[in-house]
């Protein structure tokens, strides 16, 4: 797939649709420089601290958590529909047990600004450098969120990444679907 640089806002609708359907792929590097992909269903894109930001929510139990802690950057990748099996795999298996890039046949693409690579087979890649992180505060939740999402604790850490570049396969995204 050929990608070109676009504005971070250009495919906001596609990103949100993907997050709320099968999920997007969050890529980070382990301490040996091996990329790992984890499926995410939650993510935020907007503006903070005078810069474009993408925030992802990662539970401490995820292998990805240690990777982002170590490398302090990540990419968020929007997969095409035909990668649904691979997305399901990356959302149910851990990088502790599998080389998910190898298993899924993903091609790592060198990023322009961060160490974590993108995924060539995906439609959009956001390159993000960590600028802030915080843990969700249990006592600040309202309604039933704690019961629904945190019965076992494992409260998410929110990683805010400055979006340094957004690459999109524009031809594919513009084609009728
Ligand atoms: C559709 C879907 C969305 C998910 N969203 C998240 C998420 O936003 N944050 C999170 O911590 N885990 C999420 N998960 C769970 C992780 O993807 C899963 O635990 C994965 O195996 C962790 O991989 P890792 O151990 O290699 O980091 C999601 C799983 C699925 C199937």
mmCIF file of C-alpha atoms and ligand atoms in Angstrom:
data_model
loop_
_atom_site.group_PDB
_atom_site.id
_atom_site.type_symbol
_atom_site.label_atom_id
_atom_site.label_comp_id
_atom_site.label_asym_id
_atom_site.label_seq_id
_atom_site.Cartn_x
_atom_site.Cartn_y
_atom_site.Cartn_z
ATOM 1 C CA UNK A 1 0.000 0.000 0.000
ATOM 2 C CA UNK A 2 1.294 3.482 -0.842
ATOM 3 C CA UNK A 3 0.776 6.023 1.883
ATOM 4 C CA UNK A 4 1.088 9.790 1.878
ATOM 5 C CA UNK A 5 1.222 12.282 4.716
ATOM 6 C CA UNK A 6 -2.166 13.808 5.566
ATOM 7 C CA UNK A 7 -3.578 16.044 8.294
ATOM 8 C CA UNK A 8 -4.264 14.221 11.558
ATOM 9 C CA UNK A 9 -7.934 15.240 11.302
ATOM 10 C CA UNK A 10 -8.472 13.922 7.764
ATOM 11 C CA UNK A 11 -9.750 10.456 8.599
ATOM 12 C CA UNK A 12 -11.121 10.992 12.094
ATOM 13 C CA UNK A 13 -14.403 9.317 11.118
ATOM 14 C CA UNK A 14 -12.601 6.248 9.763
ATOM 15 C CA UNK A 15 -10.538 5.952 12.947
ATOM 16 C CA UNK A 16 -13.615 6.249 15.182
ATOM 17 C CA UNK A 17 -15.586 3.724 13.104
ATOM 18 C CA UNK A 18 -12.663 1.299 13.339
ATOM 19 C CA UNK A 19 -12.233 1.730 17.091
ATOM 20 C CA UNK A 20 -15.900 1.085 17.694
ATOM 21 C CA UNK A 21 -16.131 -1.923 15.384
ATOM 22 C CA UNK A 22 -13.247 -4.440 15.216
ATOM 23 C CA UNK A 23 -10.545 -2.248 16.709
ATOM 24 C CA UNK A 24 -7.346 -0.494 15.625
ATOM 25 C CA UNK A 25 -3.782 -1.766 16.123
ATOM 26 C CA UNK A 26 -1.482 -0.124 18.652
ATOM 27 C CA UNK A 27 2.171 -0.853 17.868
ATOM 28 C CA UNK A 28 5.071 -0.465 20.274
ATOM 29 C CA UNK A 29 8.566 -1.960 20.614
ATOM 30 C CA UNK A 30 9.818 -4.347 23.264
ATOM 31 C CA UNK A 31 13.202 -3.795 24.908
ATOM 32 C CA UNK A 32 14.881 -5.799 22.144
ATOM 33 C CA UNK A 33 13.362 -3.600 19.461
ATOM 34 C CA UNK A 34 10.803 -6.208 18.341
ATOM 35 C CA UNK A 35 7.448 -4.668 17.377
ATOM 36 C CA UNK A 36 4.242 -5.825 19.028
ATOM 37 C CA UNK A 37 0.675 -5.111 17.899
ATOM 38 C CA UNK A 38 -2.241 -4.916 20.329
ATOM 39 C CA UNK A 39 -5.861 -4.350 19.377
ATOM 40 C CA UNK A 40 -7.482 -1.269 20.909
ATOM 41 C CA UNK A 41 -11.104 -0.263 21.022
ATOM 42 C CA UNK A 42 -10.592 2.920 22.974
ATOM 43 C CA UNK A 43 -8.653 5.938 21.790
ATOM 44 C CA UNK A 44 -9.001 9.701 21.590
ATOM 45 C CA UNK A 45 -7.729 12.194 19.022
ATOM 46 C CA UNK A 46 -7.786 15.941 19.644
ATOM 47 C CA UNK A 47 -5.708 18.915 20.691
ATOM 48 C CA UNK A 48 -3.935 19.453 24.027
ATOM 49 C CA UNK A 49 -0.869 21.378 25.163
ATOM 50 C CA UNK A 50 -0.992 23.222 21.848
ATOM 51 C CA UNK A 51 -0.412 20.115 19.744
ATOM 52 C CA UNK A 52 -2.330 17.275 18.085
ATOM 53 C CA UNK A 53 -2.651 14.379 20.488
ATOM 54 C CA UNK A 54 -3.750 10.756 20.359
ATOM 55 C CA UNK A 55 -4.512 9.117 23.711
ATOM 56 C CA UNK A 56 -4.708 5.350 24.156
ATOM 57 C CA UNK A 57 -5.841 3.433 27.247
ATOM 58 C CA UNK A 58 -3.695 0.440 28.173
ATOM 59 C CA UNK A 59 -4.188 -1.895 31.137
ATOM 60 C CA UNK A 60 -1.045 -2.681 33.181
ATOM 61 C CA UNK A 61 -1.522 -6.398 32.477
ATOM 62 C CA UNK A 62 -0.805 -5.887 28.758
ATOM 63 C CA UNK A 63 2.632 -6.626 27.352
ATOM 64 C CA UNK A 64 2.202 -3.349 25.453
ATOM 65 C CA UNK A 65 2.226 -1.440 28.749
ATOM 66 C CA UNK A 66 5.866 -2.297 29.442
ATOM 67 C CA UNK A 67 6.772 -1.597 25.814
ATOM 68 C CA UNK A 68 5.352 1.948 25.861
ATOM 69 C CA UNK A 69 6.889 2.576 29.283
ATOM 70 C CA UNK A 70 10.283 1.662 27.856
ATOM 71 C CA UNK A 71 10.169 3.187 24.387
ATOM 72 C CA UNK A 72 7.918 6.186 25.082
ATOM 73 C CA UNK A 73 6.340 6.165 21.654
ATOM 74 C CA UNK A 74 3.801 4.177 19.666
ATOM 75 C CA UNK A 75 1.867 4.080 16.413
ATOM 76 C CA UNK A 76 -1.866 3.634 15.938
ATOM 77 C CA UNK A 77 -2.848 1.785 12.769
ATOM 78 C CA UNK A 78 -6.233 1.521 11.091
ATOM 79 C CA UNK A 79 -6.615 -1.906 9.466
ATOM 80 C CA UNK A 80 -8.733 -2.676 6.410
ATOM 81 C CA UNK A 81 -11.687 -5.015 6.911
ATOM 82 C CA UNK A 82 -9.871 -8.004 5.452
ATOM 83 C CA UNK A 83 -7.475 -8.022 8.414
ATOM 84 C CA UNK A 84 -10.291 -8.780 10.855
ATOM 85 C CA UNK A 85 -8.849 -12.196 11.781
ATOM 86 C CA UNK A 86 -5.446 -10.680 12.484
ATOM 87 C CA UNK A 87 -7.036 -7.892 14.550
ATOM 88 C CA UNK A 88 -8.927 -10.489 16.588
ATOM 89 C CA UNK A 89 -5.663 -12.397 17.102
ATOM 90 C CA UNK A 90 -3.818 -9.280 18.299
ATOM 91 C CA UNK A 91 -6.690 -8.621 20.701
ATOM 92 C CA UNK A 92 -6.645 -12.048 22.293
ATOM 93 C CA UNK A 93 -2.978 -13.114 22.349
ATOM 94 C CA UNK A 94 -0.091 -11.479 24.116
ATOM 95 C CA UNK A 95 3.250 -10.416 22.734
ATOM 96 C CA UNK A 96 4.697 -12.295 25.719
ATOM 97 C CA UNK A 97 3.724 -15.547 23.969
ATOM 98 C CA UNK A 98 3.703 -14.702 20.254
ATOM 99 C CA UNK A 99 5.582 -12.649 17.718
ATOM 100 C CA UNK A 100 2.315 -11.178 16.451
ATOM 101 C CA UNK A 101 3.893 -9.381 13.490
ATOM 102 C CA UNK A 102 5.308 -12.666 12.236
ATOM 103 C CA UNK A 103 2.169 -14.652 12.991
ATOM 104 C CA UNK A 104 -0.109 -12.122 11.247
ATOM 105 C CA UNK A 105 2.248 -11.493 8.315
ATOM 106 C CA UNK A 106 2.487 -7.781 9.087
ATOM 107 C CA UNK A 107 5.206 -5.729 7.403
ATOM 108 C CA UNK A 108 6.793 -3.190 9.754
ATOM 109 C CA UNK A 109 7.307 0.203 8.102
ATOM 110 C CA UNK A 110 9.962 2.576 9.387
ATOM 111 C CA UNK A 111 8.424 5.628 11.000
ATOM 112 C CA UNK A 112 9.593 9.141 10.212
ATOM 113 C CA UNK A 113 9.687 10.498 13.776
ATOM 114 C CA UNK A 114 9.342 7.639 16.277
ATOM 115 C CA UNK A 115 11.027 4.309 16.930
ATOM 116 C CA UNK A 116 7.839 2.229 16.812
ATOM 117 C CA UNK A 117 7.024 1.140 13.260
ATOM 118 C CA UNK A 118 3.742 1.282 11.412
ATOM 119 C CA UNK A 119 2.010 -1.637 9.676
ATOM 120 C CA UNK A 120 2.265 -1.529 5.873
ATOM 121 C CA UNK A 121 -0.961 -3.505 5.407
ATOM 122 C CA UNK A 122 -3.001 -0.883 7.319
ATOM 123 C CA UNK A 123 -4.831 2.083 5.796
ATOM 124 C CA UNK A 124 -3.704 4.799 8.211
ATOM 125 C CA UNK A 125 -0.764 5.133 10.607
ATOM 126 C CA UNK A 126 -0.465 7.801 13.320
ATOM 127 C CA UNK A 127 3.075 8.308 14.665
ATOM 128 C CA UNK A 128 2.889 9.318 18.320
ATOM 129 C CA UNK A 129 5.542 10.401 20.827
ATOM 130 C CA UNK A 130 4.601 10.150 24.476
ATOM 131 C CA UNK A 131 4.060 13.553 26.106
ATOM 132 C CA UNK A 132 1.973 12.634 29.185
ATOM 133 C CA UNK A 133 0.646 9.585 30.974
ATOM 134 C CA UNK A 134 -1.726 9.166 33.868
ATOM 135 C CA UNK A 135 -3.725 6.427 35.519
ATOM 136 C CA UNK A 136 -7.500 6.546 35.551
ATOM 137 C CA UNK A 137 -8.658 7.411 39.050
ATOM 138 C CA UNK A 138 -11.188 4.868 40.395
ATOM 139 C CA UNK A 139 -12.904 7.351 42.683
ATOM 140 C CA UNK A 140 -13.584 9.745 39.831
ATOM 141 C CA UNK A 141 -15.753 7.379 37.803
ATOM 142 C CA UNK A 142 -19.470 7.943 37.682
ATOM 143 C CA UNK A 143 -22.336 5.600 36.887
ATOM 144 C CA UNK A 144 -21.558 1.933 36.371
ATOM 145 C CA UNK A 145 -18.202 2.201 34.639
ATOM 146 C CA UNK A 146 -16.275 0.576 37.495
ATOM 147 C CA UNK A 147 -18.654 -2.396 37.651
ATOM 148 C CA UNK A 148 -18.739 -2.818 33.883
ATOM 149 C CA UNK A 149 -15.064 -2.427 33.069
ATOM 150 C CA UNK A 150 -12.994 -2.847 36.245
ATOM 151 C CA UNK A 151 -14.392 -5.838 38.153
ATOM 152 C CA UNK A 152 -10.809 -7.121 38.347
ATOM 153 C CA UNK A 153 -9.107 -3.766 38.790
ATOM 154 C CA UNK A 154 -6.306 -3.474 36.217
ATOM 155 C CA UNK A 155 -7.130 0.203 35.776
ATOM 156 C CA UNK A 156 -5.956 1.675 32.496
ATOM 157 C CA UNK A 157 -3.007 3.959 32.117
ATOM 158 C CA UNK A 158 -3.746 6.689 29.585
ATOM 159 C CA UNK A 159 -0.852 7.419 27.246
ATOM 160 C CA UNK A 160 -1.019 10.768 25.460
ATOM 161 C CA UNK A 161 1.091 10.823 22.319
ATOM 162 C CA UNK A 162 1.794 13.905 20.273
ATOM 163 C CA UNK A 163 0.871 13.017 16.691
ATOM 164 C CA UNK A 164 4.022 13.809 14.748
ATOM 165 C CA UNK A 165 2.796 12.446 11.418
ATOM 166 C CA UNK A 166 -0.248 10.764 9.903
ATOM 167 C CA UNK A 167 0.179 8.550 6.852
ATOM 168 C CA UNK A 168 -2.794 7.333 4.843
ATOM 169 C CA UNK A 169 -3.433 5.154 1.811
ATOM 170 C CA UNK A 170 -5.564 7.880 0.259
ATOM 171 C CA UNK A 171 -6.389 5.996 -2.953
ATOM 172 C CA UNK A 172 -7.737 3.048 -0.985
ATOM 173 C CA UNK A 173 -9.622 5.244 1.485
ATOM 174 C CA UNK A 174 -11.288 7.173 -1.348
ATOM 175 C CA UNK A 175 -12.309 4.067 -3.295
ATOM 176 C CA UNK A 176 -15.968 3.146 -2.970
ATOM 177 C CA UNK A 177 -16.514 0.543 -0.251
HETATM 178 C C1 LIG B 1 -11.812 -5.188 20.077
HETATM 179 C C2 LIG B 1 -10.814 -5.160 21.199
HETATM 180 C C3 LIG B 1 -10.474 -3.951 21.773
HETATM 181 C C4 LIG B 1 -9.542 -3.900 22.831
HETATM 182 N N1 LIG B 1 -9.208 -2.681 23.378
HETATM 183 C C5 LIG B 1 -8.282 -2.596 24.364
HETATM 184 C C6 LIG B 1 -7.896 -1.308 24.891
HETATM 185 O O1 LIG B 1 -8.324 -0.240 24.432
HETATM 186 N N2 LIG B 1 -7.014 -1.306 25.917
HETATM 187 C C7 LIG B 1 -6.484 -2.464 26.455
HETATM 188 O O2 LIG B 1 -5.688 -2.398 27.398
HETATM 189 N N3 LIG B 1 -6.811 -3.683 25.938
HETATM 190 C C8 LIG B 1 -7.682 -3.769 24.903
HETATM 191 N N4 LIG B 1 -8.011 -4.990 24.357
HETATM 192 C C9 LIG B 1 -7.356 -6.216 24.864
HETATM 193 C C10 LIG B 1 -5.943 -6.420 24.277
HETATM 194 O O3 LIG B 1 -5.920 -6.183 22.887
HETATM 195 C C11 LIG B 1 -5.491 -7.870 24.555
HETATM 196 O O4 LIG B 1 -5.467 -8.102 25.948
HETATM 197 C C12 LIG B 1 -4.132 -8.189 23.925
HETATM 198 O O5 LIG B 1 -3.966 -9.583 23.907
HETATM 199 C C13 LIG B 1 -2.972 -7.540 24.655
HETATM 200 O O6 LIG B 1 -1.803 -7.749 23.903
HETATM 201 P P1 LIG B 1 -0.333 -7.570 24.506
HETATM 202 O O7 LIG B 1 -0.274 -8.402 25.776
HETATM 203 O O8 LIG B 1 0.562 -8.093 23.420
HETATM 204 O O9 LIG B 1 -0.131 -6.117 24.784
HETATM 205 C C14 LIG B 1 -8.938 -5.082 23.308
HETATM 206 C C15 LIG B 1 -9.269 -6.314 22.722
HETATM 207 C C16 LIG B 1 -10.192 -6.357 21.675
HETATM 208 C C17 LIG B 1 -10.528 -7.685 21.034
#
